[in-house]
Amino acid sequence: MSGAPEGGEDVGPATLPLNAWHRGRGGRMVPFAGYSMPVQYEGIMAEHLWVREHAGLFDVSHMGQLLFTGDAVDAALETLLPGELKALGEGRMRYSLLLAENGGIHDDLMITRLPAENPFGEPGFYMVVNGATKWDDLGVLRDGLPDAVTINHMEERALLALQGPKAVTALARLVSGVEELVFMTAGAFGWNGAALWISRSGYTGEDGFEISVPADRVEALAEALCAEPEVEPIGLGARDSLRLEAGLPLYGHDLDDDTTPIAADLGFALSKRRREEGGFPGAERILREREEGPIAKRVGLIVEGRQPVREGAMVVDADGAEVGKVTSGGFAPSVQKPIAMAYVPAALAEPGTQITLAQRGKIHRAEVVPMPFVPHRYVRKKG
């Protein structure tokens, strides 16, 4: 996937506002989603375990931050997304999916209803989409939404993710009040004159925050956060192993245009009213699969031994014929075992089922297990 915008010339990885900061801290930079980004600093294993015990700062500025405003913007967005947006309260956010007409998934995303007072200037909806797909997403959204809805791609803002059990301790020292947020809520905050939009969310399974900040202030904020004793900068490598342990699918690997929300075990993204009313792309196929069951399902696997299986490894039957595929896999630092996600025939999807995998001529044994592999530690509203 190119990092070039629509109609733009692809001249190699683009740089993000923190590019020099990452290099100055010893980050090993690699091309990712069209950008040059840090894959690791100290090492993936150490960074992964640091986040599980303390707090890690991720640069996710490659992701797309989109603002939607206009009359009946919630109703318009519901024609493309299967989530309940009309009843979504101010400052509340939802995981949702940009769906294709065949019921496949264009992208997965987070969407929040903005209150009147927010750093972006107008009430409406704030959406974060994947970096590798944001240009395609913009095309789909512009084609699918009416002229009454204005889309602003906020390229002038950066995005940080602070994740881990001590994230709240560190961030609250700099930004008073963030401790009042609970999982999947967001609000406007300030730091040294910079207007921030902070949500209590993330993609590691840990408690944590995502912080939208003006690009010209992100280096100062990253420096201030990493001056806190609980916080270290963390690279893409640990981000991937953390989300895998959390059982969270990654677009382009575990999700794509041919995979439905039901096959991907993301049926929770279909709100009750939307399931009853339909009216979103691919509704007929998706609701039929929900009723009858999909042909294949995304499952978690614990692999025997110490050697991990990787994306692309085959799930095979007793005759060695391919019946499924591994979409993510690796050695899990917190679990201390190789784990994977795979699509398998529905008949093999029950936890406890023994699975055979083939990778580079070698056979591996695995067992279907419930996900997440490591319990989520989100901070939810009490009562």
mmCIF file of C-alpha atoms in Angstrom:
data_model
loop_
_atom_site.group_PDB
_atom_site.id
_atom_site.type_symbol
_atom_site.label_atom_id
_atom_site.label_comp_id
_atom_site.label_asym_id
_atom_site.label_seq_id
_atom_site.Cartn_x
_atom_site.Cartn_y
_atom_site.Cartn_z
ATOM 1 C CA MET A 1 0.000 0.000 0.000
ATOM 2 C CA SER A 2 1.377 3.355 -0.983
ATOM 3 C CA GLY A 3 1.581 6.245 1.412
ATOM 4 C CA ALA A 4 0.880 8.695 -1.394
ATOM 5 C CA PRO A 5 -2.405 10.593 -1.358
ATOM 6 C CA GLU A 6 -4.954 10.189 -4.094
ATOM 7 C CA GLY A 7 -3.376 11.106 -7.417
ATOM 8 C CA GLY A 8 -0.035 11.780 -5.730
ATOM 9 C CA GLU A 9 3.354 10.494 -6.752
ATOM 10 C CA ASP A 10 4.814 7.746 -4.595
ATOM 11 C CA VAL A 11 8.357 8.886 -3.885
ATOM 12 C CA GLY A 12 9.101 6.551 -0.969
ATOM 13 C CA PRO A 13 8.223 6.552 2.709
ATOM 14 C CA ALA A 14 6.953 9.861 4.031
ATOM 15 C CA THR A 15 8.135 11.216 7.357
ATOM 16 C CA LEU A 16 6.011 11.955 10.400
ATOM 17 C CA PRO A 17 6.401 14.931 12.772
ATOM 18 C CA LEU A 18 8.338 12.776 15.265
ATOM 19 C CA ASN A 19 10.745 11.332 12.682
ATOM 20 C CA ALA A 20 13.852 13.104 14.044
ATOM 21 C CA TRP A 21 12.750 12.446 17.632
ATOM 22 C CA HIS A 22 12.521 8.688 16.979
ATOM 23 C CA ARG A 23 15.958 8.645 15.360
ATOM 24 C CA GLY A 24 17.430 10.679 18.193
ATOM 25 C CA ARG A 25 16.151 8.122 20.681
ATOM 26 C CA GLY A 26 17.710 5.245 18.756
ATOM 27 C CA GLY A 27 14.589 4.008 17.013
ATOM 28 C CA ARG A 28 15.276 1.576 14.156
ATOM 29 C CA MET A 29 13.225 2.988 11.316
ATOM 30 C CA VAL A 30 11.426 0.885 8.695
ATOM 31 C CA PRO A 31 8.883 1.630 5.948
ATOM 32 C CA PHE A 32 5.336 1.002 7.194
ATOM 33 C CA ALA A 33 2.014 2.095 5.682
ATOM 34 C CA GLY A 34 3.853 4.539 3.436
ATOM 35 C CA TYR A 35 5.780 6.162 6.298
ATOM 36 C CA SER A 36 9.163 5.751 7.915
ATOM 37 C CA MET A 37 8.390 4.521 11.424
ATOM 38 C CA PRO A 38 10.256 2.991 14.395
ATOM 39 C CA VAL A 39 10.008 -0.788 14.602
ATOM 40 C CA GLN A 40 11.918 -0.981 17.889
ATOM 41 C CA TYR A 41 14.196 0.861 20.306
ATOM 42 C CA GLU A 42 15.527 -1.438 23.042
ATOM 43 C CA GLY A 43 14.079 -4.629 21.582
ATOM 44 C CA ILE A 44 10.626 -6.018 20.920
ATOM 45 C CA MET A 45 10.551 -8.436 23.879
ATOM 46 C CA ALA A 46 11.672 -5.815 26.418
ATOM 47 C CA GLU A 47 9.358 -3.151 25.003
ATOM 48 C CA HIS A 48 6.382 -5.531 25.017
ATOM 49 C CA LEU A 49 6.903 -6.492 28.660
ATOM 50 C CA TRP A 50 7.482 -2.844 29.642
ATOM 51 C CA VAL A 51 4.037 -1.922 28.318
ATOM 52 C CA ARG A 52 2.387 -4.809 30.181
ATOM 53 C CA GLU A 53 3.939 -3.577 33.465
ATOM 54 C CA HIS A 54 4.363 0.183 33.019
ATOM 55 C CA ALA A 55 3.426 2.501 30.101
ATOM 56 C CA GLY A 56 4.611 2.737 26.515
ATOM 57 C CA LEU A 57 4.366 5.676 24.120
ATOM 58 C CA PHE A 58 3.511 4.798 20.509
ATOM 59 C CA ASP A 59 3.583 7.214 17.582
ATOM 60 C CA VAL A 60 0.460 6.442 15.549
ATOM 61 C CA SER A 61 0.451 9.688 13.588
ATOM 62 C CA HIS A 62 0.318 7.716 10.330
ATOM 63 C CA MET A 63 -3.325 6.933 11.079
ATOM 64 C CA GLY A 64 -5.995 9.116 9.517
ATOM 65 C CA GLN A 65 -7.839 11.618 11.721
ATOM 66 C CA LEU A 66 -11.070 12.623 10.022
ATOM 67 C CA LEU A 67 -13.713 15.167 11.037
ATOM 68 C CA PHE A 68 -17.309 14.903 9.755
ATOM 69 C CA THR A 69 -19.709 17.819 10.092
ATOM 70 C CA GLY A 70 -23.010 18.818 8.570
ATOM 71 C CA ASP A 71 -26.738 18.282 8.890
ATOM 72 C CA ALA A 72 -27.856 14.742 9.758
ATOM 73 C CA VAL A 73 -24.236 13.588 9.711
ATOM 74 C CA ASP A 74 -25.030 10.636 11.977
ATOM 75 C CA ALA A 75 -27.711 9.318 9.619
ATOM 76 C CA ALA A 76 -25.383 9.757 6.641
ATOM 77 C CA LEU A 77 -22.553 7.840 8.307
ATOM 78 C CA GLU A 78 -24.941 5.028 9.231
ATOM 79 C CA THR A 79 -25.417 4.326 5.518
ATOM 80 C CA LEU A 80 -21.746 3.214 5.411
ATOM 81 C CA LEU A 81 -21.120 1.902 8.945
ATOM 82 C CA PRO A 82 -23.128 -0.759 10.860
ATOM 83 C CA GLY A 83 -22.809 0.908 14.279
ATOM 84 C CA GLU A 84 -25.452 2.820 16.236
ATOM 85 C CA LEU A 85 -24.447 6.450 15.749
ATOM 86 C CA LYS A 86 -27.764 8.289 16.100
ATOM 87 C CA ALA A 87 -27.974 7.392 19.798
ATOM 88 C CA LEU A 88 -24.254 7.774 20.508
ATOM 89 C CA GLY A 89 -23.757 10.351 23.251
ATOM 90 C CA GLU A 90 -21.307 13.240 23.176
ATOM 91 C CA GLY A 91 -17.800 12.130 24.036
ATOM 92 C CA ARG A 92 -18.709 8.473 23.552
ATOM 93 C CA MET A 93 -16.871 6.371 21.005
ATOM 94 C CA ARG A 94 -17.536 3.178 19.138
ATOM 95 C CA TYR A 95 -15.499 0.581 17.248
ATOM 96 C CA SER A 96 -16.990 0.250 13.788
ATOM 97 C CA LEU A 97 -16.334 -0.962 10.265
ATOM 98 C CA LEU A 98 -16.315 0.658 6.842
ATOM 99 C CA LEU A 99 -18.116 -2.002 4.852
ATOM 100 C CA ALA A 100 -17.993 -3.026 1.199
ATOM 101 C CA GLU A 101 -21.114 -3.792 -0.801
ATOM 102 C CA ASN A 102 -20.281 -7.517 -0.658
ATOM 103 C CA GLY A 103 -20.214 -7.394 3.151
ATOM 104 C CA GLY A 104 -16.423 -7.411 3.320
ATOM 105 C CA ILE A 105 -14.479 -4.945 5.446
ATOM 106 C CA HIS A 106 -12.846 -1.899 3.809
ATOM 107 C CA ASP A 107 -11.374 -0.863 7.155
ATOM 108 C CA ASP A 108 -11.936 -0.963 10.885
ATOM 109 C CA LEU A 109 -12.069 2.325 12.756
ATOM 110 C CA MET A 110 -12.958 4.254 15.895
ATOM 111 C CA ILE A 111 -15.646 6.931 15.750
ATOM 112 C CA THR A 112 -16.624 9.483 18.426
ATOM 113 C CA ARG A 113 -19.474 11.972 18.661
ATOM 114 C CA LEU A 114 -17.925 15.347 19.426
ATOM 115 C CA PRO A 115 -19.429 17.777 21.932
ATOM 116 C CA ALA A 116 -19.885 21.445 21.033
ATOM 117 C CA GLU A 117 -16.553 22.277 22.678
ATOM 118 C CA ASN A 118 -13.748 20.368 21.017
ATOM 119 C CA PRO A 119 -10.337 21.216 19.516
ATOM 120 C CA PHE A 120 -11.600 20.804 15.960
ATOM 121 C CA GLY A 121 -14.073 23.683 16.064
ATOM 122 C CA GLU A 122 -17.456 22.146 15.240
ATOM 123 C CA PRO A 123 -19.717 19.426 16.659
ATOM 124 C CA GLY A 124 -19.864 16.326 14.521
ATOM 125 C CA PHE A 125 -17.940 13.045 14.463
ATOM 126 C CA TYR A 126 -14.214 12.341 14.869
ATOM 127 C CA MET A 127 -12.949 9.183 13.182
ATOM 128 C CA VAL A 128 -9.561 7.430 13.300
ATOM 129 C CA VAL A 129 -8.812 5.044 10.422
ATOM 130 C CA ASN A 130 -5.815 2.866 9.590
ATOM 131 C CA GLY A 131 -2.802 4.566 8.043
ATOM 132 C CA ALA A 132 -2.366 2.111 5.182
ATOM 133 C CA THR A 133 -5.980 2.493 4.075
ATOM 134 C CA LYS A 134 -6.787 6.116 4.849
ATOM 135 C CA TRP A 135 -6.555 7.379 1.259
ATOM 136 C CA ASP A 136 -8.811 4.592 0.001
ATOM 137 C CA ASP A 137 -11.165 5.221 2.935
ATOM 138 C CA LEU A 138 -11.420 8.885 2.017
ATOM 139 C CA GLY A 139 -12.434 7.921 -1.507
ATOM 140 C CA VAL A 140 -15.128 5.565 -0.252
ATOM 141 C CA LEU A 141 -16.416 8.116 2.259
ATOM 142 C CA ARG A 142 -16.474 10.992 -0.236
ATOM 143 C CA ASP A 143 -18.307 8.848 -2.783
ATOM 144 C CA GLY A 144 -20.780 7.489 -0.243
ATOM 145 C CA LEU A 145 -21.693 10.577 1.785
ATOM 146 C CA PRO A 146 -23.983 13.399 0.616
ATOM 147 C CA ASP A 147 -22.667 16.860 -0.193
ATOM 148 C CA ALA A 148 -24.241 18.130 3.021
ATOM 149 C CA VAL A 149 -21.529 16.301 4.974
ATOM 150 C CA THR A 150 -18.101 17.930 5.056
ATOM 151 C CA ILE A 151 -15.029 15.727 5.557
ATOM 152 C CA ASN A 152 -11.866 17.279 6.942
ATOM 153 C CA HIS A 153 -8.719 15.140 6.858
ATOM 154 C CA MET A 154 -6.793 16.702 9.716
ATOM 155 C CA GLU A 155 -3.229 16.223 8.506
ATOM 156 C CA GLU A 156 -2.056 19.057 10.729
ATOM 157 C CA ARG A 157 -2.558 16.907 13.822
ATOM 158 C CA ALA A 158 -0.412 14.082 15.219
ATOM 159 C CA LEU A 159 -1.628 11.099 17.239
ATOM 160 C CA LEU A 160 0.060 9.427 20.207
ATOM 161 C CA ALA A 161 -1.002 6.286 22.077
ATOM 162 C CA LEU A 162 0.024 5.904 25.702
ATOM 163 C CA GLN A 163 -0.663 2.325 26.775
ATOM 164 C CA GLY A 164 -0.138 0.305 29.925
ATOM 165 C CA PRO A 165 -1.369 0.024 33.514
ATOM 166 C CA LYS A 166 0.597 3.108 34.596
ATOM 167 C CA ALA A 167 -0.457 5.272 31.648
ATOM 168 C CA VAL A 168 -3.083 7.067 33.712
ATOM 169 C CA THR A 169 -0.594 7.884 36.470
ATOM 170 C CA ALA A 170 1.879 9.393 34.019
ATOM 171 C CA LEU A 171 -0.603 11.295 31.873
ATOM 172 C CA ALA A 172 -2.595 12.702 34.808
ATOM 173 C CA ARG A 173 0.540 14.471 36.070
ATOM 174 C CA LEU A 174 0.641 16.453 32.823
ATOM 175 C CA VAL A 175 -3.066 16.669 31.981
ATOM 176 C CA SER A 176 -5.323 16.885 35.006
ATOM 177 C CA GLY A 177 -8.727 15.275 34.604
ATOM 178 C CA VAL A 178 -7.868 12.443 32.206
ATOM 179 C CA GLU A 179 -8.251 10.010 35.098
ATOM 180 C CA GLU A 180 -12.004 10.714 35.017
ATOM 181 C CA LEU A 181 -12.345 9.179 31.536
ATOM 182 C CA VAL A 182 -13.382 5.530 31.279
ATOM 183 C CA PHE A 183 -12.908 3.081 28.427
ATOM 184 C CA MET A 184 -14.379 4.350 25.138
ATOM 185 C CA THR A 185 -14.978 7.905 26.296
ATOM 186 C CA ALA A 186 -13.129 11.032 25.187
ATOM 187 C CA GLY A 187 -12.877 14.732 25.878
ATOM 188 C CA ALA A 188 -11.118 18.041 25.237
ATOM 189 C CA PHE A 189 -8.067 18.881 27.364
ATOM 190 C CA GLY A 190 -5.218 21.358 27.276
ATOM 191 C CA TRP A 191 -1.473 21.066 27.827
ATOM 192 C CA ASN A 192 0.859 24.075 27.788
ATOM 193 C CA GLY A 193 -1.528 25.924 25.491
ATOM 194 C CA ALA A 194 -2.012 22.999 23.092
ATOM 195 C CA ALA A 195 -5.584 21.852 22.470
ATOM 196 C CA LEU A 196 -5.741 18.077 22.949
ATOM 197 C CA TRP A 197 -8.451 15.538 22.197
ATOM 198 C CA ILE A 198 -7.917 12.523 24.449
ATOM 199 C CA SER A 199 -9.749 9.210 24.443
ATOM 200 C CA ARG A 200 -9.350 6.339 26.899
ATOM 201 C CA SER A 201 -8.785 3.661 24.317
ATOM 202 C CA GLY A 202 -6.072 1.830 22.414
ATOM 203 C CA TYR A 203 -5.209 -1.414 20.705
ATOM 204 C CA THR A 204 -2.987 -3.313 23.129
ATOM 205 C CA GLY A 205 -5.587 -4.714 25.537
ATOM 206 C CA GLU A 206 -4.182 -2.471 28.263
ATOM 207 C CA ASP A 207 -5.665 0.586 29.873
ATOM 208 C CA GLY A 208 -4.452 3.669 28.053
ATOM 209 C CA PHE A 209 -5.119 6.765 26.013
ATOM 210 C CA GLU A 210 -4.938 8.067 22.472
ATOM 211 C CA ILE A 211 -3.974 11.739 22.260
ATOM 212 C CA SER A 212 -4.640 13.960 19.244
ATOM 213 C CA VAL A 213 -2.242 16.924 19.356
ATOM 214 C CA PRO A 214 -1.241 19.676 16.917
ATOM 215 C CA ALA A 215 1.698 18.371 14.894
ATOM 216 C CA ASP A 216 3.879 21.328 15.874
ATOM 217 C CA ARG A 217 3.461 20.442 19.571
ATOM 218 C CA VAL A 218 3.806 16.666 19.420
ATOM 219 C CA GLU A 219 7.562 16.521 19.987
ATOM 220 C CA ALA A 220 7.314 18.610 23.159
ATOM 221 C CA LEU A 221 4.462 16.409 24.425
ATOM 222 C CA ALA A 222 6.293 13.173 23.584
ATOM 223 C CA GLU A 223 9.385 14.469 25.381
ATOM 224 C CA ALA A 224 7.340 15.436 28.431
ATOM 225 C CA LEU A 225 5.614 12.039 28.558
ATOM 226 C CA CYS A 226 8.880 10.125 28.215
ATOM 227 C CA ALA A 227 10.345 12.212 31.047
ATOM 228 C CA GLU A 228 7.853 10.470 33.337
ATOM 229 C CA PRO A 229 9.458 7.431 35.012
ATOM 230 C CA GLU A 230 6.690 5.068 33.923
ATOM 231 C CA VAL A 231 6.980 5.846 30.195
ATOM 232 C CA GLU A 232 9.306 4.528 27.469
ATOM 233 C CA PRO A 233 8.967 4.913 23.682
ATOM 234 C CA ILE A 234 7.781 1.701 22.026
ATOM 235 C CA GLY A 235 8.050 0.578 18.390
ATOM 236 C CA LEU A 236 5.809 -1.140 15.880
ATOM 237 C CA GLY A 237 7.157 -4.598 16.699
ATOM 238 C CA ALA A 238 5.820 -4.606 20.249
ATOM 239 C CA ARG A 239 2.631 -2.912 19.099
ATOM 240 C CA ASP A 240 1.960 -5.934 16.913
ATOM 241 C CA SER A 241 2.769 -8.547 19.559
ATOM 242 C CA LEU A 242 0.644 -6.702 22.145
ATOM 243 C CA ARG A 243 -2.425 -6.512 19.919
ATOM 244 C CA LEU A 244 -1.980 -10.180 18.946
ATOM 245 C CA GLU A 245 -1.961 -11.248 22.608
ATOM 246 C CA ALA A 246 -5.058 -9.067 23.092
ATOM 247 C CA GLY A 247 -6.820 -10.988 20.298
ATOM 248 C CA LEU A 248 -7.328 -7.820 18.251
ATOM 249 C CA PRO A 249 -7.357 -8.210 14.445
ATOM 250 C CA LEU A 250 -5.109 -6.073 12.249
ATOM 251 C CA TYR A 251 -6.465 -4.710 8.998
ATOM 252 C CA GLY A 252 -4.667 -6.061 5.917
ATOM 253 C CA HIS A 253 -3.722 -9.202 7.822
ATOM 254 C CA ASP A 254 -6.752 -10.518 9.734
ATOM 255 C CA LEU A 255 -9.342 -8.336 7.970
ATOM 256 C CA ASP A 256 -9.832 -7.481 4.298
ATOM 257 C CA ASP A 257 -12.385 -6.656 1.616
ATOM 258 C CA ASP A 258 -13.519 -10.297 1.367
ATOM 259 C CA THR A 259 -13.897 -10.970 5.100
ATOM 260 C CA THR A 260 -17.234 -10.285 6.748
ATOM 261 C CA PRO A 261 -17.660 -9.041 10.340
ATOM 262 C CA ILE A 262 -19.232 -12.391 11.275
ATOM 263 C CA ALA A 263 -16.327 -14.476 9.937
ATOM 264 C CA ALA A 264 -13.931 -12.092 11.702
ATOM 265 C CA ASP A 265 -15.770 -12.535 15.032
ATOM 266 C CA LEU A 266 -16.646 -8.837 15.066
ATOM 267 C CA GLY A 267 -20.397 -9.275 15.310
ATOM 268 C CA PHE A 268 -20.425 -6.944 18.324
ATOM 269 C CA ALA A 269 -19.838 -4.053 15.888
ATOM 270 C CA LEU A 270 -23.403 -4.563 14.576
ATOM 271 C CA SER A 271 -25.627 -2.601 16.904
ATOM 272 C CA LYS A 272 -29.025 -4.086 17.820
ATOM 273 C CA ARG A 273 -31.074 -1.445 15.996
ATOM 274 C CA ARG A 274 -28.877 -1.697 12.929
ATOM 275 C CA ARG A 275 -29.224 -5.495 12.874
ATOM 276 C CA GLU A 276 -32.996 -5.127 13.000
ATOM 277 C CA GLU A 277 -33.205 -2.333 10.422
ATOM 278 C CA GLY A 278 -30.326 -3.239 8.093
ATOM 279 C CA GLY A 279 -29.521 -0.462 5.639
ATOM 280 C CA PHE A 280 -25.711 -0.753 5.655
ATOM 281 C CA PRO A 281 -23.488 -2.140 2.870
ATOM 282 C CA GLY A 282 -23.555 -5.926 2.643
ATOM 283 C CA ALA A 283 -26.374 -6.166 5.192
ATOM 284 C CA GLU A 284 -28.109 -9.072 3.456
ATOM 285 C CA ARG A 285 -25.015 -11.297 3.439
ATOM 286 C CA ILE A 286 -23.821 -10.231 6.888
ATOM 287 C CA LEU A 287 -27.188 -10.769 8.586
ATOM 288 C CA ARG A 288 -27.623 -14.117 6.831
ATOM 289 C CA GLU A 289 -24.202 -15.238 8.069
ATOM 290 C CA ARG A 290 -25.113 -14.057 11.549
ATOM 291 C CA GLU A 291 -28.232 -16.225 11.432
ATOM 292 C CA GLU A 292 -26.807 -19.306 9.715
ATOM 293 C CA GLY A 293 -23.132 -19.060 10.684
ATOM 294 C CA PRO A 294 -20.162 -18.286 8.431
ATOM 295 C CA ILE A 295 -18.254 -20.862 6.409
ATOM 296 C CA ALA A 296 -14.999 -19.941 8.151
ATOM 297 C CA LYS A 297 -14.227 -18.155 11.417
ATOM 298 C CA ARG A 298 -11.301 -16.281 12.943
ATOM 299 C CA VAL A 299 -9.935 -18.214 15.922
ATOM 300 C CA GLY A 300 -7.027 -18.077 18.330
ATOM 301 C CA LEU A 301 -4.388 -20.820 18.377
ATOM 302 C CA ILE A 302 -1.770 -21.944 20.875
ATOM 303 C CA VAL A 303 0.997 -23.656 18.901
ATOM 304 C CA GLU A 304 2.903 -26.594 20.401
ATOM 305 C CA GLY A 305 6.628 -26.157 20.990
ATOM 306 C CA ARG A 306 8.585 -22.912 20.845
ATOM 307 C CA GLN A 307 8.713 -22.169 17.116
ATOM 308 C CA PRO A 308 6.142 -19.578 16.035
ATOM 309 C CA VAL A 309 4.040 -19.892 12.890
ATOM 310 C CA ARG A 310 3.667 -16.774 10.800
ATOM 311 C CA GLU A 311 1.089 -15.159 8.557
ATOM 312 C CA GLY A 312 0.530 -17.312 5.480
ATOM 313 C CA ALA A 313 1.008 -20.684 7.171
ATOM 314 C CA MET A 314 -1.665 -23.152 6.026
ATOM 315 C CA VAL A 315 -4.305 -24.893 8.118
ATOM 316 C CA VAL A 316 -4.447 -28.404 6.608
ATOM 317 C CA ASP A 317 -6.735 -31.425 6.909
ATOM 318 C CA ALA A 318 -5.723 -35.057 7.461
ATOM 319 C CA ASP A 319 -4.787 -35.376 3.776
ATOM 320 C CA GLY A 320 -2.606 -32.280 3.848
ATOM 321 C CA ALA A 321 -5.068 -30.168 1.840
ATOM 322 C CA GLU A 322 -5.332 -26.495 2.755
ATOM 323 C CA VAL A 323 -8.578 -25.684 4.586
ATOM 324 C CA GLY A 324 -7.606 -22.397 6.231
ATOM 325 C CA LYS A 325 -4.839 -19.885 6.762
ATOM 326 C CA VAL A 326 -2.902 -18.217 9.565
ATOM 327 C CA THR A 327 -3.307 -14.427 9.362
ATOM 328 C CA SER A 328 -1.131 -13.374 12.328
ATOM 329 C CA GLY A 329 1.350 -15.292 14.408
ATOM 330 C CA GLY A 330 4.368 -14.962 16.627
ATOM 331 C CA PHE A 331 5.928 -15.782 19.967
ATOM 332 C CA ALA A 332 3.901 -14.144 22.740
ATOM 333 C CA PRO A 333 6.204 -12.556 25.344
ATOM 334 C CA SER A 334 3.561 -12.492 28.096
ATOM 335 C CA VAL A 335 2.208 -15.979 27.353
ATOM 336 C CA GLN A 336 5.675 -17.464 26.709
ATOM 337 C CA LYS A 337 4.251 -19.600 23.915
ATOM 338 C CA PRO A 338 3.747 -19.247 20.160
ATOM 339 C CA ILE A 339 0.256 -17.957 19.399
ATOM 340 C CA ALA A 340 -1.631 -17.195 16.204
ATOM 341 C CA MET A 341 -4.888 -16.107 14.647
ATOM 342 C CA ALA A 342 -6.252 -18.144 11.759
ATOM 343 C CA TYR A 343 -9.362 -18.600 9.662
ATOM 344 C CA VAL A 344 -10.583 -22.187 9.928
ATOM 345 C CA PRO A 345 -13.735 -24.007 8.766
ATOM 346 C CA ALA A 346 -16.580 -23.363 11.198
ATOM 347 C CA ALA A 347 -16.564 -27.052 12.194
ATOM 348 C CA LEU A 348 -13.011 -26.619 13.539
ATOM 349 C CA ALA A 349 -13.632 -23.363 15.398
ATOM 350 C CA GLU A 350 -14.645 -24.718 18.813
ATOM 351 C CA PRO A 351 -12.081 -24.189 21.609
ATOM 352 C CA GLY A 352 -10.178 -27.382 22.301
ATOM 353 C CA THR A 353 -10.123 -28.477 18.651
ATOM 354 C CA GLN A 354 -6.730 -29.786 17.522
ATOM 355 C CA ILE A 355 -5.446 -28.108 14.341
ATOM 356 C CA THR A 356 -2.618 -29.027 11.972
ATOM 357 C CA LEU A 357 -0.549 -26.249 10.426
ATOM 358 C CA ALA A 358 1.973 -26.408 7.579
ATOM 359 C CA GLN A 359 4.731 -23.825 7.225
ATOM 360 C CA ARG A 360 7.764 -24.101 4.920
ATOM 361 C CA GLY A 361 7.466 -27.865 4.697
ATOM 362 C CA LYS A 362 7.138 -28.372 8.453
ATOM 363 C CA ILE A 363 4.065 -29.555 10.327
ATOM 364 C CA HIS A 364 2.982 -27.827 13.544
ATOM 365 C CA ARG A 365 0.263 -28.865 15.981
ATOM 366 C CA ALA A 366 -2.023 -26.262 17.529
ATOM 367 C CA GLU A 367 -5.140 -26.012 19.657
ATOM 368 C CA VAL A 368 -8.042 -23.613 19.189
ATOM 369 C CA VAL A 369 -8.362 -21.446 22.303
ATOM 370 C CA PRO A 370 -10.609 -18.538 23.365
ATOM 371 C CA MET A 371 -9.291 -15.024 22.825
ATOM 372 C CA PRO A 372 -7.878 -12.788 24.184
ATOM 373 C CA PHE A 373 -4.711 -14.670 25.041
ATOM 374 C CA VAL A 374 -4.018 -12.077 27.781
ATOM 375 C CA PRO A 375 -7.015 -10.578 29.654
ATOM 376 C CA HIS A 376 -7.967 -7.036 28.696
ATOM 377 C CA ARG A 377 -7.441 -4.460 31.426
ATOM 378 C CA TYR A 378 -9.744 -1.686 30.263
ATOM 379 C CA VAL A 379 -11.065 0.723 32.915
ATOM 380 C CA ARG A 380 -14.829 0.668 32.625
ATOM 381 C CA LYS A 381 -17.554 2.691 34.289
ATOM 382 C CA LYS A 382 -18.573 1.228 37.629
ATOM 383 C CA GLY A 383 -22.135 0.271 38.403
#
